[in-house]
Amino acid sequence: MSGVRRLGAVTLASRLAAMAISLTAAAGAFFLFLQFGSADGLDSMDITRSVLILVSTSWLAWGAAHAILGLLTRARRPEGVRPNAPISGRTVILVPVYNEDPVATFSRIAAMDASLATTPYAGLFHFAILSDTRDDTIAARERLWFLRLLAERNGEGRIFYRRRPINRGRKAGNIEDFFQKSGGAYEFALILDADSLMEGDTIVEMVRRMEAEPRLGLLQTLPAVTKAKARFGRAMQFSAALYAPSFARGLAMMQGPTGPFWGHNAMVRVRAFVESCGLPELSGPPPFGGPVMSHDYVEAALLARAGWLVRFDDDLAGSYEEGPENLVDHAKRDRRWCQGNLQHTRILFAPGLRAWNRFVFVQGIMAYIAPLFWLGFILASIAAPFFVPPVDYFPVPYWPFPVFPSDETWKAIGLAVGIFGLLFLPKLLIGVDAILTGRAAGFGGPVRVMASTLAEIVFSSVTAPILMAYQTRSVLQVLMGRDGGWPTNNRGDGSMTLSEAWMASHWIVTWGIAGIAATYFLAPGLVPWLLPVALPMILSPLVIASSSRASRSGLFTAPLDLHPTPVLLAHEAILADWQSIPAPRAEAPLAVSHA
Amino acid sequence: MLHSADLLRPEANVAASAQEIEALVATLGAPPAAPCIMPKQQLEPARAGRMSLLRLFGVRAPRPGL
């Protein structure tokens, strides 16, 4: 593959526009705060806080720029792909599992297999369940449900299952192991997560696009979040359905040939992947050494380094995943991602990477350290009164009248409005755009989509300080060398009692109370400014428990609630059927025999 | 000993031992053997002294077979 490729005009213009928006907003915030802070005399703390505001605002504005760019264009089918063109590439659909419920996971495979069977190309596709399950009881269930899956789908010779004795290299190592032993049998591989679900037509279309562009090494879809039941899960599902397409469109405009890989719901060209993506263990112990945790970003960078196109086609529908149902599960997943992204500091200077891929690594790192900048700003603001120089009321020699410092409070208020604008305006604009384009109908109509948008803004404002606390703790743990390991994902309804929520968040309550008390004694004028952060922290057990309960509201309606697609309906039916009948064989004796 | 045709007869599974099921799954579940070499890539800069802006942003890493 050619190692050199020129960026398109749209890509370049999009990147420059996003950077211009980000830098302009950051510079404006910096100077506004500097004027506000220096009204009573410029001191070192004013400069520190202005720099912290500059970094934080540039990050916020960068995110807002994605949405603004995304609203300017619409997702389009790529050129050069003939609709309904026949396909011929043999494709394996990889389903890595790690201590998952086999009934839920294998019923998704049955649904996808049934969906593929409605296309003329079912014979081209195989499934491979790649088990890294360490729990012998779950592994025994996997074997039994695999036999049921084979029997029900008549899948012998098409649906495979293997379990690794040692899960070296975690998920990336699991996939690598498959390619090393069986990769030569396939042209393409669709990489899924245990909770992924895709329409057969979408999978066929992905192969069609891979065949239409021989330089394409990886094709990523935007998975829609489905099946959320709890209030937290439904808010996330709604925001993913309404906002994510616009943010993703902005990203698609900027990516050029160096698109993202999010680890699942993506198709790779096997030859490209095996040639370019063999991941070594990083030197030294975890969290910064050892296996590459967030392997997907690295694999995308390696494919681009080898000259392959990595593309994100945001027009592809029919791609689904499930999300965490409560805030604590979200924070647990985020802890893993935090470690993975901070580990990328070791790869930032890997030889030959494209500049955009290095920038993507920086973005990932920034996503996790940004809360530290806000925390630093809050702490510096509490400490600032101790750094203020004495006010000189007679700065002009021989002038008999005192000169009072100008009141610059309006600038601080203006800055706060601007920062909240960067946070909320993109969401409101996307809501308005949904009404104007008719997309709101999928969300229950114009009134409901705006009500849901406003409710989501309030909800995310309440949960943001709690998530900031979890993220800050994650970053500090990683920096102190604590490895988070590879915890199993919690799936299911995710409901938490108040005492469970308290156990998971009592330290946040302590931080919140300590923070507001320190502010009251050291800088009482800041108390009203800090309340929106401190109050949710103090009430975090209530927020966590209450948001984990099942939602009975019409708010946060998403299009898939109103119009579930065929594969979602098929999965519901198969899952209900499998859950209503006894397990293929009594499970307890098996567990004993494997103990 | 279970045979793949026994899949359609649930009573066969009920009577089977855990070892028989494990052996059956190992046989039926085995993906096709078609080995591929997946060379390890260089992710960390080799030596600080050899790192340069040219290596960082310009020169591509060596790619096996190309």
XYZ file of C-alpha atoms in Angstrom:
661
model
C 0.000 0.000 0.000
C 1.138 3.535 -0.661
C 2.315 5.269 2.465
C 1.521 8.753 1.231
C -1.991 10.049 0.671
C -3.140 13.623 0.298
C -5.904 14.951 2.453
C -9.074 16.071 0.698
C -10.096 19.729 0.751
C -13.136 19.001 2.927
C -11.036 17.133 5.472
C -8.463 19.898 5.662
C -11.077 22.672 5.821
C -12.995 20.794 8.553
C -9.892 20.340 10.675
C -8.915 24.001 10.280
C -12.452 25.172 11.090
C -12.625 23.032 14.220
C -9.238 24.236 15.366
C -10.196 27.857 14.665
C -13.393 27.485 16.727
C -11.470 25.840 19.532
C -8.616 28.351 19.617
C -10.900 31.394 19.317
C -13.103 30.239 22.187
C -10.052 29.380 24.294
C -8.339 32.717 23.643
C -11.561 34.612 24.406
C -12.000 32.749 27.690
C -8.353 33.303 28.599
C -8.389 37.080 28.116
C -11.834 37.511 29.662
C -10.758 35.713 32.786
C -7.430 37.500 32.902
C -9.260 40.856 32.875
C -11.643 39.658 35.571
C -8.880 38.240 37.744
C -6.543 41.201 37.406
C -9.200 43.799 38.315
C -7.813 43.823 41.849
C -4.218 43.498 40.664
C -2.573 40.791 38.588
C -1.099 37.915 40.600
C 0.295 34.465 39.860
C -3.004 32.777 40.696
C -4.817 34.869 38.062
C -2.380 33.677 35.422
C -2.647 30.064 36.619
C -6.430 30.140 36.505
C -6.471 31.823 33.105
C -4.223 29.103 31.679
C -6.437 26.390 33.191
C -9.512 28.054 31.663
C -7.709 28.272 28.324
C -6.986 24.525 28.220
C -10.425 23.502 29.507
C -12.316 25.802 27.143
C -10.310 24.695 24.116
C -11.294 21.097 24.908
C -14.979 21.968 25.326
C -14.993 24.022 22.145
C -13.295 21.197 20.243
C -16.208 18.939 21.145
C -18.753 21.629 20.222
C -16.989 22.095 16.870
C -17.647 18.441 16.030
C -21.385 19.007 16.480
C -21.396 22.283 14.528
C -19.543 20.679 11.614
C -21.846 17.689 11.812
C -24.910 19.875 11.472
C -23.573 21.473 8.292
C -23.719 18.287 6.188
C -25.699 15.068 6.060
C -24.479 11.474 6.118
C -24.058 10.205 2.572
C -23.365 6.901 0.941
C -19.723 6.847 -0.244
C -19.112 7.244 -3.956
C -18.164 4.263 -6.074
C -20.321 1.696 -4.271
C -22.961 0.214 -6.562
C -26.214 -0.486 -4.684
C -27.029 -4.199 -4.607
C -23.753 -5.129 -6.292
C -23.085 -8.832 -5.701
C -20.496 -9.778 -3.104
C -18.166 -12.758 -2.945
C -15.795 -12.250 0.005
C -15.825 -14.933 2.695
C -16.432 -13.235 6.022
C -16.185 -14.373 9.601
C -18.176 -12.655 12.312
C -16.093 -12.669 15.494
C -17.854 -12.580 18.860
C -15.306 -12.384 21.691
C -16.868 -13.264 25.063
C -15.490 -12.925 28.573
C -17.675 -14.220 31.416
C -20.860 -13.116 29.603
C -24.331 -14.646 29.892
C -24.338 -17.134 26.976
C -28.132 -17.004 26.620
C -28.066 -13.278 25.904
C -24.964 -13.396 23.710
C -25.748 -16.512 21.682
C -29.345 -15.406 21.089
C -27.906 -12.307 19.387
C -25.857 -14.603 17.143
C -28.993 -16.599 16.325
C -30.801 -13.356 15.436
C -27.960 -12.133 13.205
C -27.722 -15.531 11.529
C -31.464 -15.446 10.838
C -31.128 -11.926 9.486
C -28.275 -12.958 7.170
C -30.387 -15.880 5.997
C -32.844 -13.400 4.475
C -30.093 -12.145 2.146
C -28.815 -14.079 -0.891
C -25.331 -14.288 0.669
C -25.819 -16.289 3.874
C -23.388 -18.961 2.636
C -20.503 -16.500 2.674
C -20.680 -15.890 6.412
C -19.383 -17.825 9.387
C -19.624 -16.988 13.072
C -16.823 -17.650 15.562
C -17.449 -17.338 19.293
C -14.061 -16.615 20.864
C -14.363 -17.425 24.534
C -11.890 -16.006 27.027
C -14.224 -16.903 29.881
C -12.333 -17.755 33.056
C -15.312 -18.916 35.102
C -15.742 -22.682 34.578
C -19.458 -22.602 35.390
C -20.094 -19.974 32.743
C -17.840 -21.884 30.312
C -19.930 -25.038 30.857
C -23.076 -23.053 30.093
C -21.417 -21.620 26.984
C -20.829 -25.151 25.655
C -24.427 -26.212 26.249
C -25.913 -23.111 24.720
C -23.503 -23.405 21.803
C -24.973 -26.846 21.077
C -28.468 -25.391 21.235
C -27.424 -22.566 18.911
C -26.007 -25.079 16.436
C -29.137 -27.206 16.597
C -31.579 -24.311 16.226
C -29.690 -22.567 13.442
C -28.497 -25.734 11.742
C -25.102 -24.128 12.148
C -22.686 -27.046 12.010
C -19.681 -26.028 9.903
C -20.769 -22.344 9.971
C -20.887 -21.402 13.639
C -17.765 -22.111 15.674
C -16.823 -21.939 19.334
C -13.457 -22.191 20.971
C -12.194 -21.344 24.456
C -8.615 -20.230 25.114
C -6.898 -21.881 28.058
C -4.979 -18.669 28.798
C -6.334 -15.257 27.877
C -3.034 -13.709 26.866
C -3.391 -10.209 25.428
C -7.033 -9.902 26.540
C -9.528 -9.069 23.769
C -6.892 -8.059 21.202
C -4.968 -11.257 21.954
C -8.170 -13.278 21.626
C -8.807 -11.946 18.120
C -5.134 -12.264 17.196
C -5.185 -15.917 18.277
C -8.116 -16.565 15.924
C -6.396 -14.881 12.987
C -3.170 -16.800 13.607
C -5.010 -20.125 13.460
C -7.881 -19.472 11.031
C -7.434 -16.023 9.452
C -6.306 -17.463 6.124
C -9.797 -18.834 5.486
C -11.406 -15.410 5.279
C -11.155 -12.189 3.340
C -13.032 -10.065 5.858
C -13.809 -10.221 9.567
C -16.607 -8.383 11.328
C -15.472 -7.708 14.890
C -18.279 -7.507 17.440
C -18.658 -7.185 21.193
C -20.716 -9.635 23.242
C -23.591 -7.109 23.271
C -23.384 -6.208 19.572
C -26.198 -6.831 17.148
C -26.273 -6.060 13.421
C -28.759 -6.379 10.595
C -27.839 -8.921 7.911
C -28.306 -6.284 5.199
C -25.861 -3.977 6.968
C -23.237 -6.720 7.189
C -23.658 -7.510 3.484
C -23.404 -3.805 2.625
C -20.171 -3.551 4.631
C -18.634 -6.387 2.595
C -19.862 -4.626 -0.571
C -18.052 -1.441 0.485
C -14.883 -3.319 1.407
C -14.904 -4.966 -2.021
C -15.576 -1.658 -3.792
C -12.493 -0.037 -2.223
C -9.511 -2.429 -2.195
C -7.426 0.035 -0.143
C -9.985 -0.033 2.669
C -8.484 -1.802 5.686
C -11.221 -1.105 8.240
C -14.813 0.106 8.071
C -16.398 1.367 11.292
C -20.144 1.832 11.874
C -21.854 3.986 14.486
C -23.677 1.563 16.799
C -26.962 2.791 18.235
C -27.536 2.031 21.921
C -30.560 -0.198 22.469
C -32.633 -1.919 25.142
C -31.935 0.541 27.952
C -34.485 0.263 30.745
C -33.127 2.344 33.641
C -33.342 6.151 33.811
C -29.575 6.511 33.426
C -29.434 4.006 30.578
C -32.326 5.648 28.776
C -30.781 9.105 29.057
C -27.586 7.694 27.545
C -29.558 5.876 24.846
C -31.442 9.063 23.981
C -28.310 11.185 23.804
C -26.581 8.519 21.677
C -29.568 8.451 19.307
C -30.088 12.213 19.039
C -26.649 13.794 19.457
C -24.169 11.095 18.431
C -24.983 11.166 14.685
C -24.133 14.892 14.506
C -20.948 14.582 16.568
C -19.999 11.510 14.525
C -20.697 13.360 11.266
C -18.293 16.090 12.381
C -15.710 13.448 13.165
C -16.288 11.770 9.791
C -15.635 15.100 8.051
C -12.328 15.557 9.849
C -10.986 12.008 9.750
C -9.807 11.781 6.121
C -8.141 8.417 5.504
C -7.354 7.970 9.207
C -10.720 7.130 10.708
C -11.449 5.584 14.080
C -11.784 2.016 15.310
C -13.966 1.652 18.383
C -13.215 -2.028 18.905
C -16.518 -3.488 17.707
C -19.234 -3.240 15.055
C -16.468 -2.765 12.503
C -15.229 -4.836 9.563
C -11.562 -5.411 8.809
C -9.774 -6.766 5.766
C -8.041 -9.802 7.229
C -4.878 -9.381 5.157
C -4.499 -5.750 6.219
C -5.168 -6.546 9.846
C -2.768 -9.484 10.170
C 0.002 -7.632 8.352
C -0.324 -4.439 10.364
C -1.927 -5.046 13.745
C 0.120 -7.603 15.669
C 0.318 -5.867 19.035
C 3.391 -6.382 21.202
C 3.239 -6.067 24.975
C 4.615 -2.728 26.096
C 7.722 -2.847 28.244
C 7.253 -2.531 31.974
C 4.346 -3.441 34.229
C 0.735 -2.213 33.906
C -0.892 0.272 33.943
C 1.505 1.897 31.458
C 3.214 -1.316 30.313
C 1.906 -4.801 29.549
C -0.856 -5.603 27.034
C -2.276 -2.661 25.092
C -5.628 -2.066 26.778
C -7.386 0.312 24.389
C -6.128 -1.662 21.417
C -8.688 -0.328 18.934
C -7.228 3.187 18.571
C -3.781 1.635 18.186
C -4.933 -0.833 15.544
C -6.541 2.010 13.563
C -3.261 3.932 13.762
C -1.249 0.883 12.675
C -3.508 0.248 9.681
C -3.110 3.887 8.617
C 0.649 3.648 9.176
C 0.762 0.713 6.784
C -1.099 2.771 4.163
C -4.575 1.270 4.534
C -7.694 3.414 4.552
C -9.570 3.445 7.848
C -13.062 4.792 7.292
C -16.067 5.567 9.417
C -19.276 5.447 7.360
C -21.883 7.246 9.411
C -24.640 6.541 6.877
C -24.663 2.817 7.768
C -27.682 1.984 9.918
C -28.544 -1.383 11.457
C -25.652 -1.482 13.934
C -26.464 -1.819 17.643
C -24.924 -2.235 21.068
C -26.107 -2.044 24.662
C -24.846 0.394 27.263
C -24.403 0.509 31.038
C -27.668 0.905 32.941
C -26.315 2.832 35.905
C -23.722 5.419 36.727
C -21.452 3.047 38.647
C -21.233 0.540 35.772
C -20.530 3.464 33.470
C -17.724 4.592 35.802
C -16.283 1.041 35.929
C -16.130 0.870 32.147
C -14.666 4.354 32.123
C -11.921 3.266 34.532
C -10.778 0.686 31.986
C -10.934 3.197 29.142
C -9.091 5.759 31.266
C -6.193 3.377 31.828
C -6.180 2.426 28.154
C -6.110 6.019 26.980
C -3.435 7.122 29.444
C -1.369 4.111 28.368
C -1.315 5.678 24.890
C 1.255 8.166 26.220
C 3.670 5.264 25.653
C 2.638 4.934 22.004
C 2.322 8.620 21.144
C 5.788 8.671 19.595
C 5.677 5.271 17.889
C 7.626 5.515 14.630
C 5.824 6.319 11.396
C 2.355 7.060 12.744
C 0.295 9.640 10.931
C 0.017 13.027 12.615
C -3.789 12.739 12.903
C -3.476 9.380 14.702
C -1.065 10.957 17.196
C -3.592 13.755 17.636
C -6.333 11.156 18.245
C -4.199 9.688 21.034
C -3.813 13.179 22.512
C -7.590 13.662 22.322
C -8.148 10.393 24.188
C -5.694 11.423 26.879
C -7.276 14.890 27.115
C -10.726 13.353 27.526
C -9.566 11.906 30.825
C -7.267 14.606 32.165
C -9.620 17.502 31.317
C -11.524 17.093 34.642
C -8.213 17.626 36.415
C -7.932 21.045 34.782
C -11.409 21.985 36.021
C -10.556 20.655 39.473
C -7.318 22.655 39.404
C -9.295 25.756 38.438
C -11.704 25.265 41.355
C -8.870 24.714 43.846
C -6.933 27.700 42.496
C -10.066 29.866 42.799
C -10.502 28.849 46.449
C -6.858 29.681 47.115
C -6.848 32.879 45.045
C -7.874 35.331 47.826
C -4.609 34.579 49.623
C -2.602 35.706 46.614
C -4.355 39.037 46.005
C -1.968 41.979 46.433
C -3.104 44.763 48.805
C -5.374 47.245 47.021
C -3.718 50.561 46.267
C -6.464 53.188 46.329
C -4.031 55.994 45.466
C -2.052 54.684 42.484
C -1.533 58.196 40.992
C 1.032 60.287 42.869
C -0.314 63.557 44.351
C -3.869 62.762 43.256
C -6.103 63.464 46.255
C -9.022 61.146 45.386
C -9.044 57.317 45.793
C -9.300 55.071 42.698
C -11.489 52.014 43.286
C -10.835 48.770 41.369
C -13.316 48.337 38.532
C -16.010 45.747 39.025
C -15.399 43.032 36.385
C -18.000 40.613 37.704
C -19.985 40.832 34.472
C -16.987 39.356 32.645
C -16.998 36.338 34.953
C -20.732 35.944 34.362
C -20.203 36.310 30.621
C -17.484 33.685 30.733
C -19.703 31.271 32.657
C -22.498 31.819 30.128
C -20.045 31.176 27.291
C -18.788 27.943 28.839
C -22.294 26.671 29.496
C -23.122 27.691 25.940
C -20.340 25.439 24.618
C -21.788 22.601 26.654
C -25.475 23.063 25.934
C -25.789 24.946 22.653
C -24.725 22.032 20.413
C -27.362 19.820 22.059
C -30.076 22.447 21.650
C -29.081 23.058 18.033
C -29.232 19.324 17.327
C -32.708 19.221 18.917
C -33.854 22.132 16.728
C -32.294 20.494 13.670
C -34.210 17.290 14.453
C -37.460 19.276 14.447
C -36.647 21.116 11.217
C -35.628 17.960 9.348
C -38.479 15.781 10.622
C -36.101 13.490 12.521
C -37.996 14.448 15.680
C -40.837 12.115 14.679
C -38.649 9.174 15.651
C -38.268 10.661 19.123
C -42.005 11.080 19.726
C -42.494 14.416 17.942
C -41.174 17.987 18.263
C -42.516 18.642 21.773
C -41.209 15.428 23.232
C -37.796 15.718 21.583
C -37.297 19.227 23.039
C -38.579 18.133 26.459
C -36.220 15.160 26.365
C -33.326 17.370 25.247
C -33.899 19.818 28.121
C -34.297 16.938 30.576
C -31.075 15.372 29.293
C -29.233 18.686 29.734
C -30.432 18.904 33.357
C -29.671 15.218 33.952
C -26.171 15.433 32.493
C -25.498 18.607 34.525
C -26.405 16.741 37.710
C -24.381 13.636 36.869
C -21.358 15.516 35.446
C -19.749 16.382 38.829
C -20.163 12.754 39.961
C -18.609 11.434 36.765
C -15.872 14.064 37.117
C -15.103 12.680 40.589
C -14.906 9.103 39.283
C -12.737 10.194 36.359
C -10.398 12.178 38.597
C -9.996 9.161 40.868
C -9.335 6.909 37.855
C -6.633 9.226 36.520
C -4.966 9.504 39.924
C -5.070 5.701 40.362
C -3.427 5.159 36.997
C -0.803 7.836 37.685
C -0.052 6.114 41.001
C 0.511 2.861 39.110
C -2.656 0.960 40.046
C -3.776 -1.523 37.401
C -7.566 -1.762 37.052
C -7.301 -5.253 35.524
C -9.936 -6.590 33.154
C -13.238 -6.609 35.034
C -16.292 -8.345 33.580
C -18.941 -6.025 32.147
C -22.126 -5.911 34.195
C -25.176 -6.329 32.014
C -28.816 -6.720 32.968
C -31.200 -4.254 34.593
C -28.483 -2.586 36.738
C -30.856 -1.484 39.509
C -29.016 -0.340 42.675
C -30.261 0.126 46.218
C -29.420 3.249 48.180
C -26.957 1.341 50.353
C -25.195 -0.085 47.280
C -25.027 3.423 45.846
C -23.667 4.724 49.152
C -20.934 2.061 49.169
C -19.916 3.120 45.684
C -19.961 6.865 46.277
C -19.470 7.759 49.957
C -16.031 9.166 49.181
C -17.626 11.541 46.647
C -20.005 12.754 49.367
C -16.982 13.387 51.613
C -15.179 15.323 48.888
C -18.283 17.393 48.212
C -18.831 18.309 51.873
C -15.123 19.018 52.434
C -14.980 21.133 49.292
C -17.967 23.312 50.133
C -16.856 23.673 53.784
C -13.350 24.736 52.738
C -14.829 27.236 50.301
C -17.142 28.653 52.993
C -14.214 29.328 55.323
C -11.591 30.358 52.756
C -13.564 32.097 50.019
C -17.218 32.497 51.052
C -18.004 34.539 47.944
C -17.437 31.446 45.816
C -20.007 29.259 47.593
C -22.892 30.033 45.165
C -20.573 29.327 42.203
C -19.538 25.961 43.641
C -22.971 24.719 44.656
C -23.854 23.280 41.192
C -20.756 21.062 41.529
C -20.837 20.306 45.254
C -24.566 19.567 45.645
C -24.711 16.665 43.151
C -21.564 15.268 44.788
C -23.124 15.429 48.245
C -26.312 13.849 46.910
C -24.488 11.293 44.734
C -25.893 8.133 46.449
C -29.414 9.420 45.834
C -28.616 10.377 42.245
C -26.974 6.997 41.523
C -29.725 4.888 43.124
C -32.606 6.882 41.695
C -31.172 6.988 38.166
C -30.613 3.207 38.210
C -34.352 2.516 38.607
C -36.497 1.480 35.676
C -37.863 4.444 33.758
C -41.616 4.708 33.356
C -41.546 8.128 31.748
C -42.181 8.963 28.107
C -39.075 11.136 28.194
C -35.964 9.925 26.384
C -37.962 8.089 23.736
C -35.619 6.966 20.969
C -36.490 5.863 17.414
C -35.755 2.186 18.133
C -38.317 2.246 20.971
C -41.027 3.223 18.515
C -39.830 1.289 15.486
C -37.583 -1.639 16.410
C -35.819 -3.100 13.390
C -36.183 -6.751 12.262
C -33.016 -8.032 13.938
C -33.978 -6.394 17.251
C -37.423 -8.010 17.092
C -35.899 -11.365 16.144
C -33.494 -11.153 19.064
C -36.316 -10.302 21.476
C -38.282 -13.337 20.275
C -35.343 -15.753 20.430
C -34.244 -14.491 23.844
C -37.774 -14.817 25.231
C -38.004 -18.323 23.808
C -34.644 -19.398 25.238
C -35.356 -17.862 28.628
C -38.736 -19.582 28.847
C -37.377 -23.104 28.444
C -35.107 -24.994 30.807
C -31.387 -24.861 30.166
C -30.168 -27.548 27.758
C -28.956 -29.627 30.701
C -28.853 -29.258 34.455
C -26.038 -26.765 35.045
C -25.039 -27.403 38.641
C -23.575 -30.911 38.150
C -21.525 -29.606 35.244
C -20.116 -26.867 37.421
C -19.168 -29.427 40.025
C -17.564 -31.713 37.473
C -15.419 -28.820 36.253
C -14.436 -27.567 39.676
C -19.979 -41.192 22.484
C -22.006 -38.328 21.084
C -22.266 -37.716 17.374
C -23.120 -34.411 15.753
C -26.520 -35.813 14.737
C -27.291 -36.084 18.449
C -27.640 -32.339 18.551
C -31.179 -32.669 17.370
C -32.029 -35.090 20.168
C -32.060 -33.174 23.452
C -32.174 -36.418 25.458
C -28.690 -37.218 24.153
C -27.345 -34.089 25.831
C -29.192 -34.840 29.026
C -27.509 -38.212 29.245
C -24.062 -36.950 28.205
C -21.314 -36.308 30.684
C -19.541 -32.964 30.895
C -16.474 -34.506 29.277
C -18.515 -35.847 26.358
C -20.076 -32.442 25.800
C -16.681 -30.739 25.999
C -15.298 -33.182 23.422
C -18.306 -32.701 21.151
C -18.039 -28.909 21.352
C -14.296 -29.094 20.657
C -15.052 -31.110 17.507
C -18.060 -29.178 16.254
C -16.815 -25.782 17.364
C -13.327 -25.895 15.886
C -12.864 -23.113 13.316
C -11.166 -24.029 10.025
C -7.407 -24.392 10.234
C -5.897 -21.712 7.989
C -2.901 -20.246 9.803
C -1.743 -16.679 9.282
C 1.455 -15.027 10.443
C 0.710 -11.880 12.429
C 4.023 -10.115 13.006
C 4.409 -7.942 16.094
C 4.569 -4.250 15.282
C 6.914 -1.690 16.725
C 4.999 0.630 19.047
C 7.664 2.127 21.226
C 10.430 4.342 19.839
C 13.489 2.099 19.425
C 16.034 4.423 20.982
C 15.655 8.020 22.042
C 18.799 9.028 20.128
C 17.381 7.863 16.819
C 14.043 9.596 17.243
C 13.564 12.561 14.960
C 10.722 14.633 13.549
C 11.287 12.890 10.236
C 10.767 9.472 11.855
C 7.785 10.712 13.831
C 5.785 12.183 10.996
C 7.380 11.189 7.727
C 9.106 7.887 7.320
C 6.778 4.908 7.499
C 7.610 1.911 9.636
C 8.880 -1.160 7.774
C 6.026 -3.411 6.710
C 6.567 -7.098 6.272
C 6.100 -8.374 2.761
C 5.804 -4.930 1.192
